[in-house]
PDB file of C-alpha atoms in Angstrom:
ATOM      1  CA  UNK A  22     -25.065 -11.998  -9.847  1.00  0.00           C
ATOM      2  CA  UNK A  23     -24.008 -11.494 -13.691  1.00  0.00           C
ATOM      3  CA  UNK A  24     -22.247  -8.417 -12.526  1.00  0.00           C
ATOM      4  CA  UNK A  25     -20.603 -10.578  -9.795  1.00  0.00           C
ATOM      5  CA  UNK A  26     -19.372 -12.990 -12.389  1.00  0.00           C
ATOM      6  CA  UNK A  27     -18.047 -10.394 -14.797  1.00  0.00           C
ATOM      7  CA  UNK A  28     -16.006  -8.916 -12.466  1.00  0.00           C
ATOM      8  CA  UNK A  29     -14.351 -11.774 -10.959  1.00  0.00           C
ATOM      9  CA  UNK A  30     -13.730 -13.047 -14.825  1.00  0.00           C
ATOM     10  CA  UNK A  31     -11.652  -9.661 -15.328  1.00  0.00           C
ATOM     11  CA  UNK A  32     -10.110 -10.596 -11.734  1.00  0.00           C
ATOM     12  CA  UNK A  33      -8.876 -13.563 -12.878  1.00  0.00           C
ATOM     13  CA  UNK A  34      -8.031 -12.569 -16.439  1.00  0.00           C
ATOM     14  CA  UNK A  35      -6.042  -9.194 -15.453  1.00  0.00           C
ATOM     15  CA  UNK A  36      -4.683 -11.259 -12.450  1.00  0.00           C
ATOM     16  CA  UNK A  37      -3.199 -14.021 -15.500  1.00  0.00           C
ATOM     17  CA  UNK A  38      -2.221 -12.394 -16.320  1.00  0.00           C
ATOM     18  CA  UNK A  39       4.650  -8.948 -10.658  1.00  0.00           C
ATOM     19  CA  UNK A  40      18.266  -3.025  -6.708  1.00  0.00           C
ATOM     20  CA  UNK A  41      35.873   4.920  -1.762  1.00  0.00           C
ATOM     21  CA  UNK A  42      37.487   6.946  -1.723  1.00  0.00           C
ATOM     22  CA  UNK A  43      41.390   6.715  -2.202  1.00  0.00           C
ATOM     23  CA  UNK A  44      43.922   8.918  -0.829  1.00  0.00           C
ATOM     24  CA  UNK A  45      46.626  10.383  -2.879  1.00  0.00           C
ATOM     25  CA  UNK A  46      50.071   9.424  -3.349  1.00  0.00           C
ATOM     26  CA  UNK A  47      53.110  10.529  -0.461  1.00  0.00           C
ATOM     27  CA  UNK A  48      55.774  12.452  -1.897  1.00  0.00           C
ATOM     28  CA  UNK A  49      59.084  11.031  -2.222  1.00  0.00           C
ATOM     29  CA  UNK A  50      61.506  11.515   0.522  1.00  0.00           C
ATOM     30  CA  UNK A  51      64.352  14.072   0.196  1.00  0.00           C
ATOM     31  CA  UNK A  52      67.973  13.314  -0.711  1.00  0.00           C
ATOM     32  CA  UNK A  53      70.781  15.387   0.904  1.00  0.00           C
ATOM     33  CA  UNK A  54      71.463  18.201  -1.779  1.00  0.00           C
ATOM     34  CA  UNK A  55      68.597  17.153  -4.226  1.00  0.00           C
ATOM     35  CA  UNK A  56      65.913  19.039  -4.372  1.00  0.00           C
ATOM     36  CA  UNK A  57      62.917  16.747  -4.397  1.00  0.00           C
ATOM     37  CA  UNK A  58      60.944  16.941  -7.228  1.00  0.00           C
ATOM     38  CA  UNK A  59      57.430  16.883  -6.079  1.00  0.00           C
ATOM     39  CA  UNK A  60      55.094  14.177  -7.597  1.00  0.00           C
ATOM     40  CA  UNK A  61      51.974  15.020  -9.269  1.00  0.00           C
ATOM     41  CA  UNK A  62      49.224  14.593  -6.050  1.00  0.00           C
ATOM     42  CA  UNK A  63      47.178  10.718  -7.604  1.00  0.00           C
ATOM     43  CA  UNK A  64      43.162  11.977  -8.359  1.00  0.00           C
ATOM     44  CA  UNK A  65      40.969  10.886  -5.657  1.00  0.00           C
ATOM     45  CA  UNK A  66      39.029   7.744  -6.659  1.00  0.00           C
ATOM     46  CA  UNK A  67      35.059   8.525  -6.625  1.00  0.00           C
ATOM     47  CA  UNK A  68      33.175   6.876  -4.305  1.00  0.00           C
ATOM     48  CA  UNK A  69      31.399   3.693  -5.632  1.00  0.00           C
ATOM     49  CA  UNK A  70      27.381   3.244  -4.967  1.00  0.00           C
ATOM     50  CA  UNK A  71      26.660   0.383  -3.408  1.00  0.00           C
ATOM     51  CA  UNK A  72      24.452  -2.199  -6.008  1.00  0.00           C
ATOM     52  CA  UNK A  73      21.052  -2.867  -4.333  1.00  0.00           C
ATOM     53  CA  UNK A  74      20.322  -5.869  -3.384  1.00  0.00           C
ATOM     54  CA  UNK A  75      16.811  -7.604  -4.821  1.00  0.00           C
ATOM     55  CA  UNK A  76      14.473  -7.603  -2.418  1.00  0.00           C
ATOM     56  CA  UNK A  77      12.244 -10.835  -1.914  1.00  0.00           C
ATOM     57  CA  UNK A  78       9.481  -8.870  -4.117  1.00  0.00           C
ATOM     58  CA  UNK A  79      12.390  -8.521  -7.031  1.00  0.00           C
ATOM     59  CA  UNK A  80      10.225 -10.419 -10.343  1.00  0.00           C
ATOM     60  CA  UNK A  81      11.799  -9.990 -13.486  1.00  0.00           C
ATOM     61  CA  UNK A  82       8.282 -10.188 -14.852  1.00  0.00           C
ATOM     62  CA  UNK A  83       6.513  -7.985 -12.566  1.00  0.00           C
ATOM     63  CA  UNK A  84       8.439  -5.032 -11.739  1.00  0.00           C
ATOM     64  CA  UNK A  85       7.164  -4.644  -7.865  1.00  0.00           C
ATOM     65  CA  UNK A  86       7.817  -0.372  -7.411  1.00  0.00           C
ATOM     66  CA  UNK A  87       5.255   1.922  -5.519  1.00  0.00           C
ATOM     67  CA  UNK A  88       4.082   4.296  -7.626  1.00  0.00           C
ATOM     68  CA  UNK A  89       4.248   1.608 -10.707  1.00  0.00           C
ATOM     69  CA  UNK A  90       1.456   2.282 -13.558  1.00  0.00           C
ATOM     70  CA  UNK A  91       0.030   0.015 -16.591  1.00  0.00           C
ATOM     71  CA  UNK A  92      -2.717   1.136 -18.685  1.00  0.00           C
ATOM     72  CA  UNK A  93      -4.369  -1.488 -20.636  1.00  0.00           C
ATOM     73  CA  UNK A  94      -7.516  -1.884 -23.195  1.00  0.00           C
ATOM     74  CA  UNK A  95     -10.304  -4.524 -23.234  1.00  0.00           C
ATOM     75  CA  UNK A  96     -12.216  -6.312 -25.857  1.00  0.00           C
ATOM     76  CA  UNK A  97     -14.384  -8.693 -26.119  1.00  0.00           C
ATOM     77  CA  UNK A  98     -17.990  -9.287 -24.640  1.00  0.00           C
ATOM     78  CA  UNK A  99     -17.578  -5.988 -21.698  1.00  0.00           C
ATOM     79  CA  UNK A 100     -15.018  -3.382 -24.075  1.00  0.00           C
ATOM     80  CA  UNK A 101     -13.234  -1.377 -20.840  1.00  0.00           C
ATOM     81  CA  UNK A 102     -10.259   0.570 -20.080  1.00  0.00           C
ATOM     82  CA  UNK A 103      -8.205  -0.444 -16.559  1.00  0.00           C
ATOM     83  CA  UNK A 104      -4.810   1.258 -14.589  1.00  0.00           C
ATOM     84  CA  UNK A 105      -3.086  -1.215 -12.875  1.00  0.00           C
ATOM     85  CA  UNK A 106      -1.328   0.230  -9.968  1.00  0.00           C
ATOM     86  CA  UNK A 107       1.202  -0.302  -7.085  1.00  0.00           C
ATOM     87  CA  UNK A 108       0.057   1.457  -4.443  1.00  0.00           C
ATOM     88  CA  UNK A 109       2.297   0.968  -2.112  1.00  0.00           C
ATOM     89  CA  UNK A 110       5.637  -1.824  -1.757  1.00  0.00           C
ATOM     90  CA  UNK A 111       8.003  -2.779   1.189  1.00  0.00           C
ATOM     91  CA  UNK A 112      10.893  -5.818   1.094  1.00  0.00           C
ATOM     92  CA  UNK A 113       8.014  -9.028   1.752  1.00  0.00           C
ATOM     93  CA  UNK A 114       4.886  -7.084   0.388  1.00  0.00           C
ATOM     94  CA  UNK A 115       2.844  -4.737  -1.659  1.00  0.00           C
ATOM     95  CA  UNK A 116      -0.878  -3.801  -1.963  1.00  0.00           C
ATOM     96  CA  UNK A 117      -1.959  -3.491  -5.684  1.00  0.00           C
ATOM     97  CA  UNK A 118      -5.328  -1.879  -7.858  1.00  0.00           C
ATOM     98  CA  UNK A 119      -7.318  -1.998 -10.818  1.00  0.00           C
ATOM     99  CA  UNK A 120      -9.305   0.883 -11.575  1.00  0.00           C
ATOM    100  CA  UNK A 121     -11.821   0.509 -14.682  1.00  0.00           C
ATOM    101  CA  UNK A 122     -12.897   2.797 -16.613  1.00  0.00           C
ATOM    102  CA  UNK A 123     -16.676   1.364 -16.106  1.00  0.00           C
ATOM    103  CA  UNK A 124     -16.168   2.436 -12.164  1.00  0.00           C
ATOM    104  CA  UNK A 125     -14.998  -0.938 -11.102  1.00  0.00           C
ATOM    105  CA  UNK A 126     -11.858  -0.996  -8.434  1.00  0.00           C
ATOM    106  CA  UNK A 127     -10.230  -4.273  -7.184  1.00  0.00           C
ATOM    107  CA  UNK A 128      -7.769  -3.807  -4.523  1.00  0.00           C
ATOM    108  CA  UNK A 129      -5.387  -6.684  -3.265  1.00  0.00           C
ATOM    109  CA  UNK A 130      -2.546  -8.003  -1.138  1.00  0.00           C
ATOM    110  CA  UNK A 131       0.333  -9.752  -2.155  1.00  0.00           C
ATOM    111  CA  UNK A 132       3.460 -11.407  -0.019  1.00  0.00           C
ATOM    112  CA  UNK A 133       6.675 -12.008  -2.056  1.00  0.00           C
ATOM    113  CA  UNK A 134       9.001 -15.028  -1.053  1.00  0.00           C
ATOM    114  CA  UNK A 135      12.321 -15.117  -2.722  1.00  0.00           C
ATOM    115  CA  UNK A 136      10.924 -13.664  -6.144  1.00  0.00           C
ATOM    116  CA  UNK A 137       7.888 -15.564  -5.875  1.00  0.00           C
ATOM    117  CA  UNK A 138       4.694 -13.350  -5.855  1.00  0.00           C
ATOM    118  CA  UNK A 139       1.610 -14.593  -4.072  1.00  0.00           C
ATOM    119  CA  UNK A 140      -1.504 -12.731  -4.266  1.00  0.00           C
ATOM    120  CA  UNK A 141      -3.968 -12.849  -1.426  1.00  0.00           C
ATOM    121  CA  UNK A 142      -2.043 -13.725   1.471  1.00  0.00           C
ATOM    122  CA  UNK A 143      -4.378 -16.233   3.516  1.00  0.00           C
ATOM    123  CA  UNK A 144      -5.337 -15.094   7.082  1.00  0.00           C
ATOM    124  CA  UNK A 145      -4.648 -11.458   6.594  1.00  0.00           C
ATOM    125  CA  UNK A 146      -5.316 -11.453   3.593  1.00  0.00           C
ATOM    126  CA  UNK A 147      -8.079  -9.668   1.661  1.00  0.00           C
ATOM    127  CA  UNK A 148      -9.269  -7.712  -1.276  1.00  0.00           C
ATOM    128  CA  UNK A 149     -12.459  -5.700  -2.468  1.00  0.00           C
ATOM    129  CA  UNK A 150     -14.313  -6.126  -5.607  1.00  0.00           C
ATOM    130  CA  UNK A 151     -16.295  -2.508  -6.536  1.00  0.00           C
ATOM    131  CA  UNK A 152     -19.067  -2.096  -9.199  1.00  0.00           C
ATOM    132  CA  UNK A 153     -22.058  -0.287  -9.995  1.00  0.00           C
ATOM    133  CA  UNK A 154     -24.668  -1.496  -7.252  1.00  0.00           C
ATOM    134  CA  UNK A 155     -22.133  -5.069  -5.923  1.00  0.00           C
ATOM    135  CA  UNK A 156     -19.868  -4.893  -3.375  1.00  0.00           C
ATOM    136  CA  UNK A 157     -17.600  -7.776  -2.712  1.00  0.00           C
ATOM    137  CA  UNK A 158     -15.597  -7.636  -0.478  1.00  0.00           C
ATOM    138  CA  UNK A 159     -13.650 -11.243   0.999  1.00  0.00           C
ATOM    139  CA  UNK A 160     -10.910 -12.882   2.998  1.00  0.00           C
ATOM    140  CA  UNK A 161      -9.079 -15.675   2.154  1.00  0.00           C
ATOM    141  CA  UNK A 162      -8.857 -18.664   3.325  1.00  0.00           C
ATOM    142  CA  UNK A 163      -6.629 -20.749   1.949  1.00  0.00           C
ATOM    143  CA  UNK A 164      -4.065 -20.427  -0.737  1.00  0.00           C
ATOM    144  CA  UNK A 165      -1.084 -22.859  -2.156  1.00  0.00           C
ATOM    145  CA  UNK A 166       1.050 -22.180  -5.036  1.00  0.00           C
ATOM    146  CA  UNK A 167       1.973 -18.583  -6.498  1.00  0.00           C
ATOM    147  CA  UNK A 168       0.910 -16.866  -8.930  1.00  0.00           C
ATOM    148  CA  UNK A 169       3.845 -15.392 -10.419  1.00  0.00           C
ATOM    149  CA  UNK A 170       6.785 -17.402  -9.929  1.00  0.00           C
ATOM    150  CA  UNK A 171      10.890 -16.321  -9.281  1.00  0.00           C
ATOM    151  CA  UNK A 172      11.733 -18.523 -12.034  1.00  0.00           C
ATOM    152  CA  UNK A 173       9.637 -18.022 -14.717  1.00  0.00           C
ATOM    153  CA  UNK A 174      11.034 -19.188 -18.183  1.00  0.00           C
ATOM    154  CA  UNK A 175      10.391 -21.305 -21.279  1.00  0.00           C
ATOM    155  CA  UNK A 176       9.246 -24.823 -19.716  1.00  0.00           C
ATOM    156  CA  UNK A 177       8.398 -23.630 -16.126  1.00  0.00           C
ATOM    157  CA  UNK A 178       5.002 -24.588 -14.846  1.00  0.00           C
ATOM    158  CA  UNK A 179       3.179 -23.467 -11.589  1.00  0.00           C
ATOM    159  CA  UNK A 180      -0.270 -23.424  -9.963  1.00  0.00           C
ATOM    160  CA  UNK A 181      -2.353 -21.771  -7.729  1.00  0.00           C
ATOM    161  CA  UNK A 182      -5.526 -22.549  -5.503  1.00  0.00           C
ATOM    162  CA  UNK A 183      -7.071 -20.016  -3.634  1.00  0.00           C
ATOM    163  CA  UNK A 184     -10.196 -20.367  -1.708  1.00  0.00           C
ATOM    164  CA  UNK A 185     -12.213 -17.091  -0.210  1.00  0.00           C
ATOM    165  CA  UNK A 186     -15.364 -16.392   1.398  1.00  0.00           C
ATOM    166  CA  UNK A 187     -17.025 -13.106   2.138  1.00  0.00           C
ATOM    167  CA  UNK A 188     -20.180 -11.188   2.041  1.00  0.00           C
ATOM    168  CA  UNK A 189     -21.301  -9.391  -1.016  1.00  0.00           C
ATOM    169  CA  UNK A 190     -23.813  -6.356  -1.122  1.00  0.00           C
ATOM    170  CA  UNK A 191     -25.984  -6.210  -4.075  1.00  0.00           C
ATOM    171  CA  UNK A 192     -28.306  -2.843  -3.551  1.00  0.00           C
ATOM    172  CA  UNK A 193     -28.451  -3.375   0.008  1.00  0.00           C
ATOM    173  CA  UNK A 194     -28.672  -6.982   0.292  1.00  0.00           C
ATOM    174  CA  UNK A 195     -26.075  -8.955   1.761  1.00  0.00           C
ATOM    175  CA  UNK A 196     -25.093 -12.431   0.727  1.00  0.00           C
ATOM    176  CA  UNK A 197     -22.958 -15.035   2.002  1.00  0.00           C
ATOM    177  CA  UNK A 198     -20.329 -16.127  -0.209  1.00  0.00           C
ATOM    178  CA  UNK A 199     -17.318 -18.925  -0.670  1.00  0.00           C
ATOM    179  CA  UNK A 200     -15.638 -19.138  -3.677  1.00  0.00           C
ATOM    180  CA  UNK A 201     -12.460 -20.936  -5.148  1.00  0.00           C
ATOM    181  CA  UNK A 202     -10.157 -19.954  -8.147  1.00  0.00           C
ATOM    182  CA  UNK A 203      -7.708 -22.675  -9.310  1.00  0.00           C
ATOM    183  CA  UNK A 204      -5.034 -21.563 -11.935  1.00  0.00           C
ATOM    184  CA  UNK A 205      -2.554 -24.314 -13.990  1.00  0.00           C
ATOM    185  CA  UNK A 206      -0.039 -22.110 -16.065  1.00  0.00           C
ATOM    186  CA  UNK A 207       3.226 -23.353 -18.464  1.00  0.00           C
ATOM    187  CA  UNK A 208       5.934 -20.858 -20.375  1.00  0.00           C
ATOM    188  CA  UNK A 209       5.933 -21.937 -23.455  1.00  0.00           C
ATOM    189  CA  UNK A 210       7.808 -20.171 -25.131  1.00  0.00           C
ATOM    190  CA  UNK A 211       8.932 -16.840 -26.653  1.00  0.00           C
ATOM    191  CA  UNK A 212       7.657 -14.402 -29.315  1.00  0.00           C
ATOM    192  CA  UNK A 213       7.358 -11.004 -30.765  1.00  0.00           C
ATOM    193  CA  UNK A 214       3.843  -9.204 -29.291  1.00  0.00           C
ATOM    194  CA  UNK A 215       2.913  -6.036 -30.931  1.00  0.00           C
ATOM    195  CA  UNK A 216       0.368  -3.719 -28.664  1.00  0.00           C
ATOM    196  CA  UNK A 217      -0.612  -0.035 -28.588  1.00  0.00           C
ATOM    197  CA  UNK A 218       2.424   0.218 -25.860  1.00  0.00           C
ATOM    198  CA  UNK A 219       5.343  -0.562 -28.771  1.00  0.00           C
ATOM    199  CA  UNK A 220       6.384  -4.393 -29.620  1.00  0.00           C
ATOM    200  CA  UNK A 221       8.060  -6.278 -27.577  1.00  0.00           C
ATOM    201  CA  UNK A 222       9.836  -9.814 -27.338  1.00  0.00           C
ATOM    202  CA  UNK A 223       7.847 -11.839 -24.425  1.00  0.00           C
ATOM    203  CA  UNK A 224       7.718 -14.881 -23.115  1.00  0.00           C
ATOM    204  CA  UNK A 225       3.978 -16.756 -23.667  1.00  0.00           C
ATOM    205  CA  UNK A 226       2.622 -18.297 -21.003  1.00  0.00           C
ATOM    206  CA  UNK A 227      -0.538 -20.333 -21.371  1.00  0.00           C
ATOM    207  CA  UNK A 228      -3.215 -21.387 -18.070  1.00  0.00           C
ATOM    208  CA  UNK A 229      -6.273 -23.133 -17.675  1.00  0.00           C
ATOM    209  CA  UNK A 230      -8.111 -21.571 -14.706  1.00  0.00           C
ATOM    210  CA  UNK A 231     -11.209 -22.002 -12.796  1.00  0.00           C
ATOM    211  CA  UNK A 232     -13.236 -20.131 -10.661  1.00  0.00           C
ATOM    212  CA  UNK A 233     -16.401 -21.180  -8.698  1.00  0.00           C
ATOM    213  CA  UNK A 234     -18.858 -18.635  -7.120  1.00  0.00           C
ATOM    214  CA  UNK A 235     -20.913 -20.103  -4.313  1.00  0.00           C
ATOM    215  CA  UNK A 236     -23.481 -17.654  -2.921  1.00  0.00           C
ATOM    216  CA  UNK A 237     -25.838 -18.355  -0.222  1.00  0.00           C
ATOM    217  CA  UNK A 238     -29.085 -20.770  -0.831  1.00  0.00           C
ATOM    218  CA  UNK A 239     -27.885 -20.708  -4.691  1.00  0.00           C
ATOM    219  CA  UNK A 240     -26.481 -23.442  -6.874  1.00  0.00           C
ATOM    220  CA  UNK A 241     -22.446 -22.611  -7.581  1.00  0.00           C
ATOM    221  CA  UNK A 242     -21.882 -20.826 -10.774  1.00  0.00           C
ATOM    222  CA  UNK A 243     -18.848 -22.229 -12.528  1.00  0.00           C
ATOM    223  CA  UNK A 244     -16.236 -19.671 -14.727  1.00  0.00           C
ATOM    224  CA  UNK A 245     -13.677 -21.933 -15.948  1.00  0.00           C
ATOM    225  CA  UNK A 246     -11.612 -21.657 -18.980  1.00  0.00           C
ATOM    226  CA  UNK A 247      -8.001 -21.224 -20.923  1.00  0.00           C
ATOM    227  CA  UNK A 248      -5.878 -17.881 -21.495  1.00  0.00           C
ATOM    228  CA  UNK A 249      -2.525 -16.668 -22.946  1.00  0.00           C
ATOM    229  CA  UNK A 250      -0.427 -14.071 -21.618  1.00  0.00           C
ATOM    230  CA  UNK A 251       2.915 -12.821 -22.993  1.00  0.00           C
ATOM    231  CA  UNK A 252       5.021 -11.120 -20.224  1.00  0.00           C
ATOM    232  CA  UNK A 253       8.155  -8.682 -21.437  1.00  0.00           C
ATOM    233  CA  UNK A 254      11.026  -8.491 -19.114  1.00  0.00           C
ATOM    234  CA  UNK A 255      11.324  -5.536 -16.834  1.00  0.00           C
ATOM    235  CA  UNK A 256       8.095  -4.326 -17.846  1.00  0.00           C
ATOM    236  CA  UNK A 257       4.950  -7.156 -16.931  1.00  0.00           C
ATOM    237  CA  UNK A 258       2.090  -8.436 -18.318  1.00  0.00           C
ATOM    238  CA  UNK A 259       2.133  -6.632 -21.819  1.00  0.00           C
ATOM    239  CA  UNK A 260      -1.330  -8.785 -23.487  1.00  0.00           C
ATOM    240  CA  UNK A 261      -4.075 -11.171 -22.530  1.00  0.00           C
ATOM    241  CA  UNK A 262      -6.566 -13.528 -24.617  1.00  0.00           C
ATOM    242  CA  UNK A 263      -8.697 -15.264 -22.521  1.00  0.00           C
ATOM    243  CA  UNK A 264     -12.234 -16.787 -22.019  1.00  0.00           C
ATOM    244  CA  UNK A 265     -14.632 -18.474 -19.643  1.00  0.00           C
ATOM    245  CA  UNK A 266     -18.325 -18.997 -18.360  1.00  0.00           C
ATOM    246  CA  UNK A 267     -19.285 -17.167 -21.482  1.00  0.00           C
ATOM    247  CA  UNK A 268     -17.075 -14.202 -21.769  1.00  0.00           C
ATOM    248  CA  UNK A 269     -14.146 -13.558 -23.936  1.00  0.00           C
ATOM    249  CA  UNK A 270     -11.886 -10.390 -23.243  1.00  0.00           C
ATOM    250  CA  UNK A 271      -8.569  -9.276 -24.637  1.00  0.00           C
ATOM    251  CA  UNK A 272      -6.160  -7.036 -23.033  1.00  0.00           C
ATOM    252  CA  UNK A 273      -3.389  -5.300 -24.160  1.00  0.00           C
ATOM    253  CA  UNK A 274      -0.939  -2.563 -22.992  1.00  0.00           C
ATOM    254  CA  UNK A 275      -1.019   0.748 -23.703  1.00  0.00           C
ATOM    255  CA  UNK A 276       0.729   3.039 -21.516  1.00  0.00           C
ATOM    256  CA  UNK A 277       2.985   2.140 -18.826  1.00  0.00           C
ATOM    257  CA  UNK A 278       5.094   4.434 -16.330  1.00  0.00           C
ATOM    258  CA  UNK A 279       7.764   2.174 -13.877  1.00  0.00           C
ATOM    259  CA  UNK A 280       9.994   4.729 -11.489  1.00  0.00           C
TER     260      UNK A 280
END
């Protein structure tokens, strides 16, 4: 069950922490016993490329591109390494991964409304937990609110509830599970955040989140706590201090690679 706990605590933590051509001039016509003198031909105008237009998946604080890559370190009470990745990305949706360096994988679905990103889509929604020995793998159920909103800035504020149940396999055992992670963030403000990845000027966004674990025949376990994360522009979720149900963790960036 600890394992369970930690994982969904770097869940939620890595989750808080998501585009003519002219022709040329005629030549004059000729006047009776005047030679015309022939005009330089005009150059033909280049062809302009059409701008792209955002999709609804277009975040200015999560750059939404398949193929996308973040690298970040962990501290705190479980030390870790952990790619973020966008597997794959259409106009309305993308699938995304974490991949520790411990073994764990996470794998989720988001839907994207008008620059608002919403992780876990309910119905069809689902995502898989990995780790040495747990399986976790859920649906969700229910979810208001987004996670990572369209317009994000200094004094914005936005929630999300999400509620999922599942079955989880610890060494061959299955248990029944329903869980619920509630998340209150605001912007802040904005500041200068040096990490391994370069310093950057990011806007600070602090959330008080919540997270119980309800597993078959079992009293709930309870993960609740506060974090900070400073997102940079065009480039994501850049560092993380957070802590809850007795683990701390800090996360910062240290390689990223956005097509």
């Amino acid at each position: 069950m600890k394992r369970v706990q930690l994982v969904l605590s770097i869940l939620l933590l890595t989750s808080l922490a998501c585009s003519l051509s002219g022709a040329g001039t005629p030549a004059s016509a000729p006047v009776d016993g005047i030679a015309p003198t022939p005009e330089p031909a005009s150059a033909p105008t280049v062809a302009a490329s059409p701008t792209p237009q955002p999709t609804d998946c277009f975040n200015a604080y999560y750059p939404v591109k398949a193929g996308a890559t973040w690298t970040y370190q962990m501290s705190g009470t479980s030390a870790d390494t952990f790619t973020h990745s966008i597997v794959s990305a259409s106009d309305k949706e993308f699938t995304d991964q974490d991949a520790f360096g411990s073994g764990t994988t996470r794998t989720g679905q988001w839907r994207c409304e008008g620059g608002n990103l919403i992780s876990l889509t309910p119905g069809g929604g689902s995502a898989a937990v990995v780790a040495a020995g747990v399986v976790f793998n859920f649906t969700v159920t229910e979810n208001t609110g987004v996670t990572v909103p369209a317009d994000m800035g200094v004094g914005s504020a936005w929630s999300q509830d999400i509620k999922f149940e599942g079955k989880q396999d610890v060494g061959g055992i299955q248990l029944d599970t329903k869980n619920e992670a509630a998340t209150s963030c605001t912007a802040i403000g904005r500041e200068s955040v040096t990490v391994p990845a370069g310093t950057f000027d990011a806007l600070k966004v602090e959330c008080i989140s919540k997270i119980t674990i309800t597993v078959a025949g079992m009293a709930p376990f309870v993960i609740e706590g506060p974090s900070t994360a400073w997102y940079a522009e065009g480039i994501g979720m850049v560092k993380t201090v957070g802590s809850g149900g007795g683990y701390e963790a800090t996360i910062e960036l240290t390689t990223y690679q956005i097509p």
